[in-house]
mmCIF file of C-alpha atoms in Angstrom:
data_model
loop_
_atom_site.group_PDB
_atom_site.id
_atom_site.type_symbol
_atom_site.label_atom_id
_atom_site.label_comp_id
_atom_site.label_asym_id
_atom_site.label_seq_id
_atom_site.Cartn_x
_atom_site.Cartn_y
_atom_site.Cartn_z
ATOM 1 C CA MET O 2 79.098 99.291 114.799
ATOM 2 C CA ARG O 3 78.855 96.796 117.630
ATOM 3 C CA HIS O 4 79.906 94.012 115.320
ATOM 4 C CA ALA O 5 82.899 95.909 113.982
ATOM 5 C CA THR O 6 84.175 96.065 117.575
ATOM 6 C CA VAL O 7 83.464 92.385 118.350
ATOM 7 C CA LEU O 8 84.915 91.003 115.097
ATOM 8 C CA ARG O 9 87.937 93.023 114.893
ATOM 9 C CA THR O 10 88.825 92.548 118.669
ATOM 10 C CA GLY O 11 88.618 88.584 118.346
ATOM 11 C CA LEU O 12 89.220 87.882 114.830
ATOM 12 C CA SER O 13 90.647 84.422 115.158
ATOM 13 C CA ALA O 14 88.803 83.265 118.222
ATOM 14 C CA LEU O 15 85.097 83.933 117.481
ATOM 15 C CA LEU O 16 83.600 81.250 119.504
ATOM 16 C CA ILE O 17 83.345 80.387 123.094
ATOM 17 C CA LEU O 18 86.404 78.714 124.324
ATOM 18 C CA GLY O 19 87.353 76.367 121.545
ATOM 19 C CA ALA O 20 87.184 72.798 122.622
ATOM 20 C CA TRP O 21 89.390 70.665 120.294
ATOM 21 C CA THR O 22 91.405 67.575 121.121
ATOM 22 C CA ALA O 23 94.460 65.912 119.818
ATOM 23 C CA ALA O 24 97.831 64.711 120.953
ATOM 24 C CA GLY O 25 99.665 67.735 122.265
ATOM 25 C CA PRO O 26 102.379 68.750 119.727
ATOM 26 C CA SER O 27 105.330 70.929 120.359
ATOM 27 C CA THR O 28 103.336 74.068 118.906
ATOM 28 C CA ALA O 29 100.699 73.698 121.673
ATOM 29 C CA SER O 30 101.113 75.730 124.709
ATOM 30 C CA ALA O 31 100.709 74.104 127.995
ATOM 31 C CA ALA O 32 98.477 75.626 130.755
ATOM 32 C CA PRO O 33 100.481 77.911 133.013
ATOM 33 C CA ALA O 34 101.291 76.811 136.647
ATOM 34 C CA GLY O 35 98.302 77.621 139.003
ATOM 35 C CA SER O 36 96.027 78.184 136.024
ATOM 36 C CA ALA O 37 93.288 76.164 137.992
ATOM 37 C CA GLU O 38 92.738 79.256 140.007
ATOM 38 C CA LEU O 39 92.134 81.517 136.993
ATOM 39 C CA PRO O 40 88.690 83.071 137.228
ATOM 40 C CA ALA O 41 85.969 81.757 134.859
ATOM 41 C CA SER O 42 84.201 84.299 132.866
ATOM 42 C CA ALA O 43 80.499 85.138 133.675
ATOM 43 C CA ALA O 44 79.397 84.293 130.235
ATOM 44 C CA LEU O 45 81.121 80.905 130.412
ATOM 45 C CA LEU O 46 79.574 80.170 133.821
ATOM 46 C CA SER O 47 76.140 81.239 132.521
ATOM 47 C CA ALA O 48 76.349 78.955 129.542
ATOM 48 C CA MET O 49 77.440 75.987 131.582
ATOM 49 C CA GLN O 50 74.428 76.758 134.003
ATOM 50 C CA ARG O 51 72.059 76.837 131.131
ATOM 51 C CA ASP O 52 73.210 73.869 128.935
ATOM 52 C CA LEU O 53 74.480 71.560 131.703
ATOM 53 C CA GLY O 54 71.902 72.252 134.324
ATOM 54 C CA LEU O 55 74.562 73.359 136.918
ATOM 55 C CA THR O 56 74.657 76.046 139.571
ATOM 56 C CA GLU O 57 77.312 78.625 139.445
ATOM 57 C CA GLY O 58 79.252 76.904 142.211
ATOM 58 C CA GLN O 59 79.036 73.480 140.487
ATOM 59 C CA ALA O 60 80.218 75.074 137.223
ATOM 60 C CA ARG O 61 83.271 76.396 138.978
ATOM 61 C CA THR O 62 83.961 73.105 140.650
ATOM 62 C CA ARG O 63 83.531 71.245 137.432
ATOM 63 C CA LEU O 64 85.979 73.504 135.646
ATOM 64 C CA ALA O 65 88.663 73.032 138.418
ATOM 65 C CA GLN O 66 88.058 69.142 138.277
ATOM 66 C CA GLU O 67 88.410 69.127 134.542
ATOM 67 C CA ARG O 68 91.548 71.147 134.442
ATOM 68 C CA ALA O 69 93.191 68.746 136.975
ATOM 69 C CA ALA O 70 91.960 65.742 134.844
ATOM 70 C CA THR O 71 93.473 67.312 131.617
ATOM 71 C CA ALA O 72 96.792 67.832 133.339
ATOM 72 C CA LEU O 73 96.894 64.399 134.881
ATOM 73 C CA GLN O 74 95.801 62.541 131.655
ATOM 74 C CA PRO O 75 99.415 62.461 129.990
ATOM 75 C CA GLN O 76 101.119 61.241 133.213
ATOM 76 C CA ALA O 77 98.500 58.496 133.798
ATOM 77 C CA GLN O 78 98.836 57.249 130.211
ATOM 78 C CA ARG O 79 102.556 56.956 130.543
ATOM 79 C CA ALA O 80 102.010 54.981 133.783
ATOM 80 C CA ALA O 81 99.709 52.494 132.014
ATOM 81 C CA GLY O 82 102.248 52.135 129.201
ATOM 82 C CA SER O 83 101.229 49.513 126.446
ATOM 83 C CA ALA O 84 98.353 48.510 128.693
ATOM 84 C CA TYR O 85 96.636 51.922 128.226
ATOM 85 C CA GLY O 86 92.989 51.478 126.943
ATOM 86 C CA GLY O 87 91.914 55.096 126.873
ATOM 87 C CA SER O 88 90.534 57.408 129.447
ATOM 88 C CA TRP O 89 87.572 59.647 130.401
ATOM 89 C CA PHE O 90 86.468 62.219 133.011
ATOM 90 C CA ASP O 91 83.539 61.175 135.193
ATOM 91 C CA PRO O 92 81.415 64.212 136.123
ATOM 92 C CA ALA O 93 79.818 62.216 139.047
ATOM 93 C CA THR O 94 83.071 61.606 140.898
ATOM 94 C CA GLY O 95 85.109 64.576 139.402
ATOM 95 C CA GLU O 96 87.902 62.242 138.583
ATOM 96 C CA LEU O 97 89.745 60.850 135.525
ATOM 97 C CA THR O 98 89.417 57.129 134.908
ATOM 98 C CA VAL O 99 92.013 55.191 132.775
ATOM 99 C CA ALA O 100 91.274 51.928 131.222
ATOM 100 C CA VAL O 101 94.192 49.283 131.489
ATOM 101 C CA THR O 102 94.423 45.852 129.953
ATOM 102 C CA ASP O 103 96.794 44.601 132.574
ATOM 103 C CA ALA O 104 95.517 44.767 136.195
ATOM 104 C CA GLY O 105 99.215 44.827 137.303
ATOM 105 C CA LYS O 106 99.440 48.430 135.882
ATOM 106 C CA ALA O 107 96.449 49.596 137.852
ATOM 107 C CA GLY O 108 98.471 50.353 140.971
ATOM 108 C CA ALA O 109 100.839 52.677 138.960
ATOM 109 C CA VAL O 110 97.925 54.511 137.344
ATOM 110 C CA ARG O 111 96.252 55.046 140.726
ATOM 111 C CA ALA O 112 99.485 56.276 142.290
ATOM 112 C CA ALA O 113 99.516 58.871 139.384
ATOM 113 C CA GLY O 114 96.178 60.155 140.654
ATOM 114 C CA ALA O 115 93.621 58.543 138.374
ATOM 115 C CA GLN O 116 90.951 55.787 138.944
ATOM 116 C CA THR O 117 91.153 52.634 136.854
ATOM 117 C CA ARG O 118 89.088 50.054 135.049
ATOM 118 C CA VAL O 119 90.398 46.790 133.729
ATOM 119 C CA VAL O 120 89.177 46.273 130.106
ATOM 120 C CA GLU O 121 89.914 43.645 127.289
ATOM 121 C CA HIS O 122 91.487 45.749 124.419
ATOM 122 C CA SER O 123 94.188 48.308 124.508
ATOM 123 C CA ALA O 124 93.946 51.729 122.807
ATOM 124 C CA ALA O 125 96.389 50.578 120.166
ATOM 125 C CA GLN O 126 94.179 47.578 119.179
ATOM 126 C CA LEU O 127 91.066 49.647 119.067
ATOM 127 C CA ASP O 128 92.946 52.303 116.963
ATOM 128 C CA ALA O 129 93.928 49.401 114.585
ATOM 129 C CA THR O 130 90.255 48.426 114.350
ATOM 130 C CA MET O 131 89.298 51.933 113.579
ATOM 131 C CA LYS O 132 91.919 52.147 110.687
ATOM 132 C CA ARG O 133 90.405 48.897 109.144
ATOM 133 C CA ILE O 134 86.918 50.111 109.199
ATOM 134 C CA ASP O 135 88.039 53.543 107.904
ATOM 135 C CA ALA O 136 89.398 51.607 104.848
ATOM 136 C CA LEU O 137 85.782 50.404 104.080
ATOM 137 C CA SER O 138 83.323 52.438 101.900
ATOM 138 C CA ALA O 139 80.416 53.485 104.070
ATOM 139 C CA PRO O 140 76.824 53.935 102.798
ATOM 140 C CA ASP O 141 74.709 57.000 103.829
ATOM 141 C CA GLY O 142 72.886 55.119 106.567
ATOM 142 C CA VAL O 143 76.029 54.642 108.570
ATOM 143 C CA ALA O 144 76.437 58.039 110.474
ATOM 144 C CA SER O 145 79.874 57.493 112.190
ATOM 145 C CA TRP O 146 82.070 55.004 114.160
ATOM 146 C CA ARG O 147 84.398 55.726 117.107
ATOM 147 C CA VAL O 148 86.527 54.216 119.903
ATOM 148 C CA ASP O 149 84.710 53.865 123.142
ATOM 149 C CA PRO O 150 87.218 53.308 125.938
ATOM 150 C CA ALA O 151 84.614 52.635 128.576
ATOM 151 C CA THR O 152 83.302 49.669 126.753
ATOM 152 C CA SER O 153 86.599 48.788 125.012
ATOM 153 C CA ARG O 154 85.051 48.543 121.714
ATOM 154 C CA VAL O 155 84.518 50.406 118.512
ATOM 155 C CA VAL O 156 81.021 51.658 118.205
ATOM 156 C CA VAL O 157 79.271 52.117 114.853
ATOM 157 C CA ASN O 158 76.458 54.436 114.682
ATOM 158 C CA VAL O 159 73.638 53.590 112.288
ATOM 159 C CA VAL O 160 70.751 55.906 111.494
ATOM 160 C CA GLY O 161 67.720 54.233 112.874
ATOM 161 C CA SER O 162 65.592 54.370 109.722
ATOM 162 C CA ALA O 163 68.389 52.773 107.732
ATOM 163 C CA HIS O 164 69.046 49.852 110.181
ATOM 164 C CA GLY O 165 67.567 47.245 108.010
ATOM 165 C CA ASP O 166 69.174 48.599 104.690
ATOM 166 C CA ASN O 167 71.128 45.970 102.781
ATOM 167 C CA ASP O 168 74.252 48.224 102.252
ATOM 168 C CA VAL O 169 74.147 49.115 106.011
ATOM 169 C CA ARG O 170 74.000 45.519 106.976
ATOM 170 C CA THR O 171 76.799 44.674 104.735
ATOM 171 C CA PHE O 172 79.064 47.478 106.115
ATOM 172 C CA VAL O 173 78.209 46.444 109.620
ATOM 173 C CA ALA O 174 79.093 42.708 108.878
ATOM 174 C CA LYS O 175 82.512 43.781 107.381
ATOM 175 C CA ALA O 176 83.066 46.069 110.477
ATOM 176 C CA ARG O 177 82.506 43.262 112.825
ATOM 177 C CA LYS O 178 85.158 41.312 111.132
ATOM 178 C CA ALA O 179 87.695 44.180 111.653
ATOM 179 C CA GLY O 180 87.736 43.808 115.478
ATOM 180 C CA PRO O 181 85.575 44.405 118.598
ATOM 181 C CA VAL O 182 82.545 46.306 117.457
ATOM 182 C CA THR O 183 79.067 47.336 118.857
ATOM 183 C CA VAL O 184 76.430 48.821 116.738
ATOM 184 C CA GLU O 185 74.276 51.636 118.183
ATOM 185 C CA ARG O 186 71.381 53.637 116.558
ATOM 186 C CA THR O 187 71.393 57.366 116.141
ATOM 187 C CA ALA O 188 68.519 59.641 115.274
ATOM 188 C CA LYS O 189 69.803 61.586 112.200
ATOM 189 C CA ALA O 190 72.718 61.481 109.761
ATOM 190 C CA PRO O 191 75.393 64.102 110.318
ATOM 191 C CA GLN O 192 75.875 67.239 108.165
ATOM 192 C CA THR O 193 78.206 70.231 108.016
ATOM 193 C CA PHE O 194 77.296 73.474 109.403
ATOM 194 C CA ALA O 195 77.994 76.041 106.681
ATOM 195 C CA ALA O 196 75.229 78.593 105.733
ATOM 196 C CA GLY O 197 74.320 80.921 102.935
ATOM 197 C CA THR O 198 75.270 84.660 103.361
ATOM 198 C CA VAL O 199 73.871 86.598 106.188
ATOM 199 C CA GLY O 200 75.016 90.209 106.876
ATOM 200 C CA GLY O 201 76.896 91.079 109.991
ATOM 201 C CA ASP O 202 78.556 87.581 110.717
ATOM 202 C CA PRO O 203 82.149 86.709 110.864
ATOM 203 C CA TYR O 204 83.546 85.686 107.392
ATOM 204 C CA TYR O 205 82.386 84.735 103.981
ATOM 205 C CA THR O 206 83.707 82.592 101.121
ATOM 206 C CA GLY O 207 81.606 83.139 98.008
ATOM 207 C CA ASN O 208 78.008 82.845 99.392
ATOM 208 C CA VAL O 209 78.910 80.704 102.243
ATOM 209 C CA ARG O 210 79.122 81.917 105.820
ATOM 210 C CA CYS O 211 81.275 80.285 108.392
ATOM 211 C CA SER O 212 82.696 81.170 111.875
ATOM 212 C CA ILE O 213 86.420 81.795 112.853
ATOM 213 C CA GLY O 214 88.051 79.380 115.054
ATOM 214 C CA PHE O 215 91.227 80.251 116.845
ATOM 215 C CA SER O 216 94.105 82.769 116.413
ATOM 216 C CA VAL O 217 97.361 81.418 115.187
ATOM 217 C CA HIS O 218 100.489 83.410 114.413
ATOM 218 C CA GLY O 219 99.760 84.894 111.027
ATOM 219 C CA GLY O 220 96.100 83.913 110.676
ATOM 220 C CA PHE O 221 93.302 81.727 112.010
ATOM 221 C CA VAL O 222 92.072 78.164 111.797
ATOM 222 C CA THR O 223 88.687 77.036 110.671
ATOM 223 C CA ALA O 224 86.773 74.152 108.945
ATOM 224 C CA GLY O 225 87.929 72.827 105.539
ATOM 225 C CA HIS O 226 84.562 72.415 104.138
ATOM 226 C CA CYS O 227 84.170 76.376 104.371
ATOM 227 C CA GLY O 228 86.599 76.959 101.479
ATOM 228 C CA GLY O 229 89.304 75.486 99.297
ATOM 229 C CA THR O 230 92.953 76.395 99.120
ATOM 230 C CA GLY O 231 93.572 79.879 97.500
ATOM 231 C CA GLN O 232 89.915 81.014 98.037
ATOM 232 C CA GLN O 233 89.483 84.576 99.076
ATOM 233 C CA VAL O 234 87.999 85.387 102.608
ATOM 234 C CA ARG O 235 85.796 88.378 103.367
ATOM 235 C CA GLY O 236 85.053 89.819 106.780
ATOM 236 C CA TRP O 237 81.815 91.088 108.397
ATOM 237 C CA ASP O 238 82.103 94.219 106.508
ATOM 238 C CA ASN O 239 82.764 92.608 103.170
ATOM 239 C CA SER O 240 86.451 93.766 103.431
ATOM 240 C CA TYR O 241 89.260 91.526 102.308
ATOM 241 C CA ILE O 242 90.807 89.450 105.113
ATOM 242 C CA GLY O 243 93.114 86.972 103.482
ATOM 243 C CA ASN O 244 93.069 83.626 101.639
ATOM 244 C CA PHE O 245 92.807 79.940 102.619
ATOM 245 C CA GLN O 246 96.483 78.843 102.717
ATOM 246 C CA GLY O 247 95.637 75.286 103.194
ATOM 247 C CA SER O 248 92.259 73.380 103.386
ATOM 248 C CA SER O 249 91.345 69.492 103.550
ATOM 249 C CA PHE O 250 87.777 68.186 103.328
ATOM 250 C CA PRO O 251 86.651 65.268 103.315
ATOM 251 C CA GLY O 252 89.112 62.994 105.030
ATOM 252 C CA ASP O 253 89.832 65.879 107.385
ATOM 253 C CA ASP O 254 87.853 68.944 108.140
ATOM 254 C CA TYR O 255 90.368 71.746 108.736
ATOM 255 C CA ALA O 256 91.896 74.878 107.023
ATOM 256 C CA TRP O 257 93.841 77.995 107.830
ATOM 257 C CA VAL O 258 93.494 81.644 106.643
ATOM 258 C CA ASN O 259 96.253 84.242 106.529
ATOM 259 C CA VAL O 260 95.177 87.563 107.876
ATOM 260 C CA GLY O 261 96.215 90.969 106.719
ATOM 261 C CA SER O 262 94.687 94.141 105.217
ATOM 262 C CA GLY O 263 94.078 95.968 108.538
ATOM 263 C CA TRP O 264 92.695 92.594 110.278
ATOM 264 C CA TRP O 265 94.745 91.049 113.104
ATOM 265 C CA THR O 266 94.619 88.194 115.531
ATOM 266 C CA VAL O 267 94.264 87.952 119.386
ATOM 267 C CA PRO O 268 94.426 84.958 121.722
ATOM 268 C CA VAL O 269 90.720 85.195 122.767
ATOM 269 C CA VAL O 270 87.495 83.587 122.262
ATOM 270 C CA LEU O 271 84.460 85.884 122.250
ATOM 271 C CA GLY O 272 80.909 85.347 123.791
ATOM 272 C CA TRP O 273 79.147 86.265 120.501
ATOM 273 C CA GLY O 274 77.717 89.847 120.707
ATOM 274 C CA THR O 275 79.604 90.746 123.828
ATOM 275 C CA VAL O 276 83.184 92.102 124.508
ATOM 276 C CA PRO O 277 86.215 89.758 124.293
ATOM 277 C CA ASP O 278 85.485 87.022 126.935
ATOM 278 C CA GLN O 279 88.011 84.357 127.319
ATOM 279 C CA LEU O 280 91.837 84.310 127.001
ATOM 280 C CA VAL O 281 93.230 81.206 125.165
ATOM 281 C CA ARG O 282 96.241 79.902 127.159
ATOM 282 C CA GLY O 283 96.977 76.628 125.350
ATOM 283 C CA SER O 284 95.639 73.484 123.723
ATOM 284 C CA ASN O 285 95.769 70.702 126.278
ATOM 285 C CA GLU O 286 93.196 67.938 125.402
ATOM 286 C CA ALA O 287 90.332 67.700 127.517
ATOM 287 C CA PRO O 288 89.166 63.973 128.334
ATOM 288 C CA ILE O 289 86.023 62.383 127.339
ATOM 289 C CA GLY O 290 83.249 63.402 129.914
ATOM 290 C CA ALA O 291 84.729 66.923 130.352
ATOM 291 C CA SER O 292 82.529 69.951 129.703
ATOM 292 C CA VAL O 293 83.205 71.917 126.582
ATOM 293 C CA CYS O 294 81.792 75.162 125.134
ATOM 294 C CA ARG O 295 81.167 76.258 121.610
ATOM 295 C CA SER O 296 80.375 79.638 120.205
ATOM 296 C CA GLY O 297 79.346 80.335 116.497
ATOM 297 C CA SER O 298 78.120 83.280 114.366
ATOM 298 C CA THR O 299 74.687 81.693 114.256
ATOM 299 C CA THR O 300 73.979 80.324 117.719
ATOM 300 C CA ARG O 301 76.490 82.118 119.958
ATOM 301 C CA TRP O 302 77.455 80.292 123.132
ATOM 302 C CA HIS O 303 76.432 76.695 124.051
ATOM 303 C CA CYS O 304 78.059 74.140 126.309
ATOM 304 C CA GLY O 305 77.895 70.397 126.668
ATOM 305 C CA ARG O 306 80.114 67.326 127.279
ATOM 306 C CA VAL O 307 82.821 65.614 125.301
ATOM 307 C CA LEU O 308 81.115 62.192 124.477
ATOM 308 C CA ALA O 309 83.783 60.574 122.208
ATOM 309 C CA LYS O 310 87.143 60.939 120.471
ATOM 310 C CA ASN O 311 88.672 59.262 117.431
ATOM 311 C CA GLU O 312 85.392 59.137 115.645
ATOM 312 C CA THR O 313 84.949 58.962 111.931
ATOM 313 C CA VAL O 314 81.950 60.895 110.708
ATOM 314 C CA ASN O 315 80.264 59.867 107.291
ATOM 315 C CA TYR O 316 79.142 63.079 105.752
ATOM 316 C CA SER O 317 77.305 62.868 102.324
ATOM 317 C CA GLN O 318 80.495 64.428 100.781
ATOM 318 C CA GLY O 319 82.793 61.692 102.444
ATOM 319 C CA ALA O 320 84.037 60.464 105.711
ATOM 320 C CA VAL O 321 86.121 62.651 108.135
ATOM 321 C CA HIS O 322 88.427 60.793 110.556
ATOM 322 C CA GLN O 323 89.655 61.474 114.068
ATOM 323 C CA MET O 324 86.889 63.674 115.064
ATOM 324 C CA THR O 325 85.654 64.596 118.739
ATOM 325 C CA LYS O 326 81.810 64.229 119.400
ATOM 326 C CA THR O 327 80.053 66.442 121.863
ATOM 327 C CA SER O 328 76.552 67.042 123.238
ATOM 328 C CA VAL O 329 76.809 70.770 122.282
ATOM 329 C CA CYS O 330 74.234 72.016 119.611
ATOM 330 C CA ALA O 331 74.981 73.864 116.471
ATOM 331 C CA GLN O 332 73.527 75.193 113.359
ATOM 332 C CA GLY O 333 74.222 76.478 109.854
ATOM 333 C CA GLY O 334 76.937 79.194 109.926
ATOM 334 C CA ASP O 335 78.631 77.814 113.082
ATOM 335 C CA SER O 336 81.154 75.769 111.032
ATOM 336 C CA GLY O 337 84.855 76.513 111.804
ATOM 337 C CA GLY O 338 84.092 78.242 115.191
ATOM 338 C CA SER O 339 85.863 77.607 118.447
ATOM 339 C CA PHE O 340 85.476 74.677 120.905
ATOM 340 C CA ILE O 341 87.180 75.441 124.244
ATOM 341 C CA SER O 342 87.553 73.789 127.617
ATOM 342 C CA GLY O 343 88.415 76.268 130.229
ATOM 343 C CA ASP O 344 91.180 78.355 128.768
ATOM 344 C CA GLN O 345 92.490 75.460 126.710
ATOM 345 C CA ALA O 346 91.614 75.508 122.880
ATOM 346 C CA GLN O 347 90.205 72.070 121.768
ATOM 347 C CA GLY O 348 89.014 72.326 118.077
ATOM 348 C CA VAL O 349 86.872 73.888 115.303
ATOM 349 C CA THR O 350 83.261 72.971 114.674
ATOM 350 C CA SER O 351 82.677 70.605 111.760
ATOM 351 C CA GLY O 352 79.163 69.339 111.776
ATOM 352 C CA GLY O 353 76.470 67.326 113.386
ATOM 353 C CA TRP O 354 72.715 66.800 113.534
ATOM 354 C CA GLY O 355 69.844 68.610 115.208
ATOM 355 C CA ASN O 356 69.790 72.332 116.277
ATOM 356 C CA CYS O 357 69.908 74.420 119.397
ATOM 357 C CA SER O 358 65.975 74.407 119.776
ATOM 358 C CA SER O 359 65.431 70.827 119.984
ATOM 359 C CA GLY O 360 69.000 69.608 120.756
ATOM 360 C CA GLY O 361 71.608 67.496 118.815
ATOM 361 C CA GLU O 362 75.174 66.564 118.670
ATOM 362 C CA THR O 363 78.214 68.185 117.247
ATOM 363 C CA TRP O 364 81.740 67.172 116.114
ATOM 364 C CA TYR O 365 84.878 69.174 115.983
ATOM 365 C CA GLN O 366 88.184 68.604 114.441
ATOM 366 C CA PRO O 367 90.945 68.659 117.144
ATOM 367 C CA ILE O 368 93.159 71.745 117.148
ATOM 368 C CA ASN O 369 96.339 70.242 117.711
ATOM 369 C CA GLU O 370 96.043 68.056 114.643
ATOM 370 C CA ILE O 371 95.493 71.212 112.502
ATOM 371 C CA LEU O 372 98.574 72.910 114.162
ATOM 372 C CA ASN O 373 100.744 69.824 113.437
ATOM 373 C CA ARG O 374 99.489 69.509 109.788
ATOM 374 C CA TYR O 375 100.279 73.071 108.810
ATOM 375 C CA GLY O 376 103.171 73.945 111.203
ATOM 376 C CA LEU O 377 101.165 76.586 112.905
ATOM 377 C CA ARG O 378 101.575 78.086 116.436
ATOM 378 C CA LEU O 379 98.538 78.880 118.538
ATOM 379 C CA HIS O 380 98.373 82.526 119.521
ATOM 380 C CA THR O 381 98.014 82.309 123.263
ATOM 381 C CA ALA O 382 97.808 84.769 126.237
#
């Protein structure tokens, strides 16, 4: 009976503070004035202490700093103009750093409140390199590729055991011709986090279990690999919820499901197995380096940091573009669940490698991209 209360109260936000990123669309709600003073939930603070090694006081300070950096990011980007090379949050200083290709723009960016670093390539140049690499056909030994604003390069991640593979070497050679590229090794290849049916969890499509992401007006968003357009969705009690109204995978990994038949949506993310925990107040994009938390139907609440944005992930089913990488762990069944930073929705869980016993990395599809794609409006408090 406890599961009934949990699921029905937080239907479209069944994960901890969704942390998704993307350019803020008109459908995304901004954080209210003074939101930096909003109290953090005990469950969120506990997860940050456990997963990030912080004290409660440090966790509260980090949340306030990240909220300020998130609010500052658009203003600092405008100040940099065409010299903008990307940005990231530095936990050591608690400040936002903005990369610029023109030292003459640094003063304007610092006046806006951010630190600066002069780099070689603009964000537009790095994004163009990403698009050229996205057009290539990647072999299984290539895990992903992403823009790294701190080094002003595109980083191609290769599975260590496949580093000497001929197809991998050929891909890397072509990628280097596309623009400024650095190659790094990763432990394992990424995979999606869907799972077989297990009783008492959020929703099912056929024999696949996934997790609900965020409430939108009329339904909820989740991962595209969890079901195709038109497919029926059942809840924890096997009752009919709705159908996939739109779904895209690979290329993208997002979907949305309409809600009816006695189910409804609320603007909260739950700490799994507890009462509703966190109100969702908007979808402002957290910067690289910021803390982010995730909750799913398998592993509940876990936190970590945003490691990279605009990363292409090469799953066995095909590549997925413009993903955000985090240090948060996940396991089968967590797919589709919420990523959240403070009270700002960030995205839905897609896949990764590792688990929540030994660690790993997880990618999410940014929430604002999903809202824009389907013309949805986030349900906010």
